[in-house]
Tab-separated table of C-alpha atoms in Angstrom:
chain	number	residue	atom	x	y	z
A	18	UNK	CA	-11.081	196.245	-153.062
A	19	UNK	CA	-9.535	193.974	-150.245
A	20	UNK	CA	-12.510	195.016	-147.935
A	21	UNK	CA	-14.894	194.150	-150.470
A	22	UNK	CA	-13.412	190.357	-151.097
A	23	UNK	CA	-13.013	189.762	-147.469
A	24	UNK	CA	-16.708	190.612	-147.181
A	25	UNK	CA	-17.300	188.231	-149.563
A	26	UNK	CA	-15.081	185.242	-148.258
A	27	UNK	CA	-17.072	185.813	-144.766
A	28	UNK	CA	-19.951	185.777	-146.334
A	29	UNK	CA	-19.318	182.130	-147.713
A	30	UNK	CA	-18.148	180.700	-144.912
A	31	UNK	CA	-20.896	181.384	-142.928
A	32	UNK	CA	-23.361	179.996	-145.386
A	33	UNK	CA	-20.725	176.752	-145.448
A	34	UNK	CA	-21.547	176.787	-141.899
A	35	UNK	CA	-25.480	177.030	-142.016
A	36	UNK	CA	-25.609	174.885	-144.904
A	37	UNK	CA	-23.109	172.192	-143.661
A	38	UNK	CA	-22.835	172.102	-139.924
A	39	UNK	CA	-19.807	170.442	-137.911
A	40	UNK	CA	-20.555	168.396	-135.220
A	41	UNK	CA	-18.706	167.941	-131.977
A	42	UNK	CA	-15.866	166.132	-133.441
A	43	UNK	CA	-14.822	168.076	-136.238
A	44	UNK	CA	-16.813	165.723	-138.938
A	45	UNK	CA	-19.933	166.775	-140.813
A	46	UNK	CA	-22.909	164.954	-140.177
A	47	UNK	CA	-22.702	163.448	-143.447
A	48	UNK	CA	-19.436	161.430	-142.667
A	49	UNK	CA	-20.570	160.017	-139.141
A	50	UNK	CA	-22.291	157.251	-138.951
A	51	UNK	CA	-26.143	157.381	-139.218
A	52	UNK	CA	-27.535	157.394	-135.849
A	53	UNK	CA	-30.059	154.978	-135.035
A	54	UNK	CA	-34.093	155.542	-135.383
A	55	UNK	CA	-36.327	154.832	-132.568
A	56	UNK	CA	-39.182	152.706	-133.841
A	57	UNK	CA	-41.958	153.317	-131.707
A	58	UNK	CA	-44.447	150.152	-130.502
A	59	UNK	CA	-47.779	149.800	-132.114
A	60	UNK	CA	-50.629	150.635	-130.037
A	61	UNK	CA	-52.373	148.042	-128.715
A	62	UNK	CA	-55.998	147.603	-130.427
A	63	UNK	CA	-58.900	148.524	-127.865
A	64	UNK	CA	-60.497	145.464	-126.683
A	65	UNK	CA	-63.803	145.110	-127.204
A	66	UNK	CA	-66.465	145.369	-124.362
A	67	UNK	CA	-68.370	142.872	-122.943
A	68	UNK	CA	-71.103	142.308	-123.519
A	69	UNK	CA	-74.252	143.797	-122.261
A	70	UNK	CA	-77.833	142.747	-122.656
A	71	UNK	CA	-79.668	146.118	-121.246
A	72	UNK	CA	-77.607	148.377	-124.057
A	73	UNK	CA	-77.988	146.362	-126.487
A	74	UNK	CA	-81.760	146.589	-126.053
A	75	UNK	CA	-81.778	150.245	-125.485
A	76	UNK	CA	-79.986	151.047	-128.699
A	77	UNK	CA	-82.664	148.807	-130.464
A	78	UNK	CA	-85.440	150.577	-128.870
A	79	UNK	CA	-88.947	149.606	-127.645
A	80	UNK	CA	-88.269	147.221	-125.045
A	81	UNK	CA	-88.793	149.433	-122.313
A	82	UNK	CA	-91.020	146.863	-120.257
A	83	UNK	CA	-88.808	144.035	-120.518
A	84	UNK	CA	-85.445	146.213	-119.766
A	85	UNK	CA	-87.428	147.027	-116.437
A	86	UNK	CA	-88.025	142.722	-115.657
A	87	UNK	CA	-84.407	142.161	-116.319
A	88	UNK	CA	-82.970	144.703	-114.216
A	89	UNK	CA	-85.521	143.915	-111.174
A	90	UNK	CA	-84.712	140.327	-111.390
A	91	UNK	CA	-81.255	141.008	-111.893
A	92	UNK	CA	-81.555	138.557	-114.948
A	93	UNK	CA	-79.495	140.906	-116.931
A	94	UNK	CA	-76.290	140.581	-114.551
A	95	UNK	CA	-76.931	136.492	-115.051
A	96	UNK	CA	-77.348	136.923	-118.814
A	97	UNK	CA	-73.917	138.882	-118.515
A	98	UNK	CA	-72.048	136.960	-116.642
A	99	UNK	CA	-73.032	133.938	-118.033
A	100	UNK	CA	-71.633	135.206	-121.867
A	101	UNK	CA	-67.978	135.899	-120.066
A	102	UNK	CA	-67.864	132.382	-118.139
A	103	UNK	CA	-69.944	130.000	-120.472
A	104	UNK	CA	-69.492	128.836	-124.150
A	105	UNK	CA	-72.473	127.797	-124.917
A	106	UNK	CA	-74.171	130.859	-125.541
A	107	UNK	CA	-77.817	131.974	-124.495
A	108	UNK	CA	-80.925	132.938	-127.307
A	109	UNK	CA	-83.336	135.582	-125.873
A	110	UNK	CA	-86.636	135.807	-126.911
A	111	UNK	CA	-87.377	139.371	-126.209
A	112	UNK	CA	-91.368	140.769	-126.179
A	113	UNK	CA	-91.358	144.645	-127.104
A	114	UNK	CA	-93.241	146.889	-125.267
A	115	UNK	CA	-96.444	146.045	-127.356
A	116	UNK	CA	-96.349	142.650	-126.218
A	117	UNK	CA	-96.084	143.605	-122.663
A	118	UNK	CA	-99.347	145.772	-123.193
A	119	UNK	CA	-101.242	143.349	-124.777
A	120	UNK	CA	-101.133	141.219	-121.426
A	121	UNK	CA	-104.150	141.631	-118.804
A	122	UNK	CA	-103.712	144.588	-117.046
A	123	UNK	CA	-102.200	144.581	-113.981
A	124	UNK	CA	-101.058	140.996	-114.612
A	125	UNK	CA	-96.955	141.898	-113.912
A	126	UNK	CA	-98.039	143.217	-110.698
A	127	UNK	CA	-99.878	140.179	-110.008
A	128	UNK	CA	-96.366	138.277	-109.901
A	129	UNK	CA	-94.159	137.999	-107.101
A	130	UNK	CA	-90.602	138.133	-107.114
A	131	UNK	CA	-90.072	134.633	-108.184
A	132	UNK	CA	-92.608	134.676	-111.013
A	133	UNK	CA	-91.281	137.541	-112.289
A	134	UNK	CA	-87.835	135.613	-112.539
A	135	UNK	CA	-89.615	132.579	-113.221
A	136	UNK	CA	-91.484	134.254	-116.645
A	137	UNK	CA	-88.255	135.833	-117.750
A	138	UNK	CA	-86.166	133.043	-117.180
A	139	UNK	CA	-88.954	131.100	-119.059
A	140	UNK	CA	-87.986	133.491	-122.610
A	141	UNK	CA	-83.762	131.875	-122.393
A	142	UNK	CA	-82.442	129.085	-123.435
A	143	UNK	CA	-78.917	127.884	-122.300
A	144	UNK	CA	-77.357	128.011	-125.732
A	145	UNK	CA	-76.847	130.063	-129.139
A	146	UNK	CA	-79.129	129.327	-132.040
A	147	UNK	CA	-79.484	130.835	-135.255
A	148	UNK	CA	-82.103	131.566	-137.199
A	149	UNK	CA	-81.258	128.952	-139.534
A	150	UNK	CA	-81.153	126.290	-136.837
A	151	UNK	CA	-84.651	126.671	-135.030
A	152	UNK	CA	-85.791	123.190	-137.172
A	153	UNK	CA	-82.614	121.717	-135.425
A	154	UNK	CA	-84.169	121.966	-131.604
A	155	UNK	CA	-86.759	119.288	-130.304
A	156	UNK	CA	-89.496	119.858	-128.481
A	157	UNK	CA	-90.239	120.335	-125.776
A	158	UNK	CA	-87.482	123.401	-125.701
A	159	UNK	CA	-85.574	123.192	-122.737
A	160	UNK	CA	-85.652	126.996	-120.805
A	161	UNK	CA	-83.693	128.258	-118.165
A	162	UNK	CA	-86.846	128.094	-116.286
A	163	UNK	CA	-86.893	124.654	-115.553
A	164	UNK	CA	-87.440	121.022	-116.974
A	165	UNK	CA	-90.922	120.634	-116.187
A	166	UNK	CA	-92.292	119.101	-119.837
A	167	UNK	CA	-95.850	120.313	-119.097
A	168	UNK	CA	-96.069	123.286	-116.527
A	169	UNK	CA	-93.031	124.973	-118.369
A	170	UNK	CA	-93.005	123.525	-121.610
A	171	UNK	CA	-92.027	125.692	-124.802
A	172	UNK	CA	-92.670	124.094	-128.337
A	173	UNK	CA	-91.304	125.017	-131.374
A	174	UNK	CA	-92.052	125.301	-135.389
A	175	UNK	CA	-89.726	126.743	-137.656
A	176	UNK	CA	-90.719	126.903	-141.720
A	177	UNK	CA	-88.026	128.576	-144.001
A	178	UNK	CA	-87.396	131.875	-142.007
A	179	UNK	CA	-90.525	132.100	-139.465
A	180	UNK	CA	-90.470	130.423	-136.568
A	181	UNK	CA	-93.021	130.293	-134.480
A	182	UNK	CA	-93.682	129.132	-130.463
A	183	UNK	CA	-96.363	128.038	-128.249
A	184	UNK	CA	-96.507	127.516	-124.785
A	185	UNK	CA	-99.941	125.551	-124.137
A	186	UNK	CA	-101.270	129.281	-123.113
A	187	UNK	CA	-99.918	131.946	-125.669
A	188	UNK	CA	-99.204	131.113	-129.862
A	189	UNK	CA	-96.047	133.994	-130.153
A	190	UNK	CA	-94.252	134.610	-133.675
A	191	UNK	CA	-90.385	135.643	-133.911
A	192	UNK	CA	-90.845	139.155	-135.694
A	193	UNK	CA	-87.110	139.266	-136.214
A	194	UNK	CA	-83.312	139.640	-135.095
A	195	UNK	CA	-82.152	142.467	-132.460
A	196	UNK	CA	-79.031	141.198	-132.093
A	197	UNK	CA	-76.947	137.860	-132.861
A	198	UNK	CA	-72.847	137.720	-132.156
A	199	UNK	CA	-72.368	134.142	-132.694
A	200	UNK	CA	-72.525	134.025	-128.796
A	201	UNK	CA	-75.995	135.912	-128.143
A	202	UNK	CA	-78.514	135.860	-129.822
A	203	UNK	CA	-81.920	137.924	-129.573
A	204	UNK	CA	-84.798	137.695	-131.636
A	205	UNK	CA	-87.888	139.884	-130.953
A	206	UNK	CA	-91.352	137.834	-130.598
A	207	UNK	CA	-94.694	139.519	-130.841
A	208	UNK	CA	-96.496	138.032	-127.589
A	209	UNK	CA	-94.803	137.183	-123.759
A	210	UNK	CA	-94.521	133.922	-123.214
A	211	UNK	CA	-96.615	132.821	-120.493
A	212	UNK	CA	-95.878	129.040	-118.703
A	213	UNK	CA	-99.208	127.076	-118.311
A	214	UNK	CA	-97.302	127.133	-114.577
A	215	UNK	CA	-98.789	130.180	-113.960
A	216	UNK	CA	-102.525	129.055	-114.481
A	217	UNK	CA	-102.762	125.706	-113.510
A	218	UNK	CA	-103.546	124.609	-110.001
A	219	UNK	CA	-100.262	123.246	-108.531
A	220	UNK	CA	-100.328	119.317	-106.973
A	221	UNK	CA	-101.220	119.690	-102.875
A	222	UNK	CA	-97.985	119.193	-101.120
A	223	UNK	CA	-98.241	115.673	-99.556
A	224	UNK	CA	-99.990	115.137	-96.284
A	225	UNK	CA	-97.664	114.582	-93.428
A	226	UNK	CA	-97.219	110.955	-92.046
A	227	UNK	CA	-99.881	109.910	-89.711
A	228	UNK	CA	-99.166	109.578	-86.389
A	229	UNK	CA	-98.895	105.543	-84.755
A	230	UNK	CA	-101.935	104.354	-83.402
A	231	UNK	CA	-101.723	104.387	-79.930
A	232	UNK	CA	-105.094	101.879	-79.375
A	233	UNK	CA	-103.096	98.835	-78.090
A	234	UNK	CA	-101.856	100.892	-75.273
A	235	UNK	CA	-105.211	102.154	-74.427
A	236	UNK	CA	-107.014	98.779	-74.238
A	237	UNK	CA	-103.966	97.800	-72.397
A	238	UNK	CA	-104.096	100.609	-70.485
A	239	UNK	CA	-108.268	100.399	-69.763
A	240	UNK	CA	-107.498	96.438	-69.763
A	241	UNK	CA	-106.871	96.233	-65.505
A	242	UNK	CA	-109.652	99.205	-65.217
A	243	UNK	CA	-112.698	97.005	-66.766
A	244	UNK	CA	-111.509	94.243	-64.945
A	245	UNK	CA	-111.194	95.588	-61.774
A	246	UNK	CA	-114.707	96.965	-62.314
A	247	UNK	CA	-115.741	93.374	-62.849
A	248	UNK	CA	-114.063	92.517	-59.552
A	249	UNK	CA	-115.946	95.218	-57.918
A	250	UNK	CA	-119.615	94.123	-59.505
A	251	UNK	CA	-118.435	90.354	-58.395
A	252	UNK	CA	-117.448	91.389	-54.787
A	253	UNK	CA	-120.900	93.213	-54.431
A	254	UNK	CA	-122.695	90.163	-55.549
A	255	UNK	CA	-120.197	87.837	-52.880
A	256	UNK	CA	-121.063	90.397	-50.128
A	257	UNK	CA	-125.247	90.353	-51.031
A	258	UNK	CA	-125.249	86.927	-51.139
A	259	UNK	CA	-123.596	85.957	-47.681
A	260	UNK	CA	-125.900	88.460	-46.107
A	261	UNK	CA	-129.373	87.049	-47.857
A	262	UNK	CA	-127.874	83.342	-46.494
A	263	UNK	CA	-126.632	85.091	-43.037
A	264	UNK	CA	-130.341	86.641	-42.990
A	265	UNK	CA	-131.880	83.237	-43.610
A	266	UNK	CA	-129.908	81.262	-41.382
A	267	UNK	CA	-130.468	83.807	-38.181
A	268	UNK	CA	-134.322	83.255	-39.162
A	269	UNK	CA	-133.804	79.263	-39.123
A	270	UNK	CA	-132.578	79.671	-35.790
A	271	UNK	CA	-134.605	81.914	-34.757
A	272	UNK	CA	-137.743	79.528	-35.335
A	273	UNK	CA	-135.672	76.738	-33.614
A	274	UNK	CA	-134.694	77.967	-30.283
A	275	UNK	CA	-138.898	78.921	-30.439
A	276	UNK	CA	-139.681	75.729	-31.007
């Protein structure tokens, strides 16, 4: 009977002790005082990444053509770095790979390295505009081509949502928005836009200064020569005149002394 209740008094105390653990100092946990939680930081929110103008026109697909001009040029690394540095934005106006094919053929390999970047350049503008704000611009559009109002000149017509473009040499339509971030925008258009600097005849450069007429210092120069011919002819005459006289007086005396 005594082996049997000391059985069960062990038996309690150890479940006292797994239920109710002591600590180092003698107290149970539940009269120490609470020890402090660690609150752990947020995570920072991923930034976003910049942006780029070649993936955002391979995810929309079809602008195989044009992808191919901005990397040659190295217009996309402008475009780029241009968005991180600038605040005023750029608007694209980005020909699919139909509008590339409706060109002549083998007019892109007709271009040299600076027309290349010339006719790309020639689809930017230095800012953002929206859709909404095409009406706003005035014509001529300024490009990142250049300022030249009639070789690179890019005019503008926007009624309720189409907006169309003309360029002396191509009539292009905006078929719609790629992409638009408040900072870049890019709208598709169904034809390249081609400068009328590419098929006009450029001015002649101007002709170089002409040289100083250098006549006074050949008539002073052939001056002394004509006159010393002069001299010469006047001598001769001197010299064939003394000897007709010298003839005529040795015949005078001649006829004298005979006499």
């Amino acid at each position: 009977m005594m082996n049997h209740s000391l059985f069960i008094f062990i038996t309690l105390q150890l479940l006292l002790i797994i239920t109710f653990p002591y600590n180092t100092s003698g107290q149970s946990p539940a009269s120490s005082p609470a020890a402090p939680v660690a609150m752990s930081a947020p995570a920072p929110s991923p930034s976003s990444p910049p942006t780029d103008i070649i993936r955002i026109l391979k995810k929309a697909g079809g602008f195989t053509t044009l992808i191919r001009l901005l990397q040659t040029t190295q217009v996309s690394t402008q475009i780029n770095s241009q968005l991180l540095n600038s605040n005023g934005g750029i608007t694209l106006f980005a020909p699919n790979d139909n509008a590339f094919q409706g060109l002549k053929p083998g007019f892109l390999n007709s271009l040299n390295d600076q027309q290349k970047n010339e006719l790309i350049q020639f689809h930017m503008l230095p800012s953002f505009v929206s859709v909404s704000n095409f009406d706003t611009l005035s014509n001529p559009v300024r490009t990142q081509a250049g300022a030249d109002p009639d070789r690179l000149a890019l005019n503008v017509t926007s009624t309720g949502n189409q907006v169309n473009m003309t360029t002396g040499i191509v009539n292009a339509t905006v078929g719609g928005t790629v992409y638009t971030d408040r900072q870049l925008a890019v709208y598709q258009v169904d034809k390249v836009l081609l400068p009328r600097d590419f098929f006009e005849a450029k001015p002649p450069a101007p002709a170089p200064a002409p040289l100083k007429a250098r006549g006074s210092k050949k008539k002073s120069a052939e001056g002394p020569a004509d006159g010393a011919a002069d001299d010469d002819k006047s001598s001769a005459v001197m010299i064939m005149n003394n000897g007709v006289w010298g003839v005529v007086v040795s015949i005078i005396a001649v006829l004298a002394f005979a006499l």
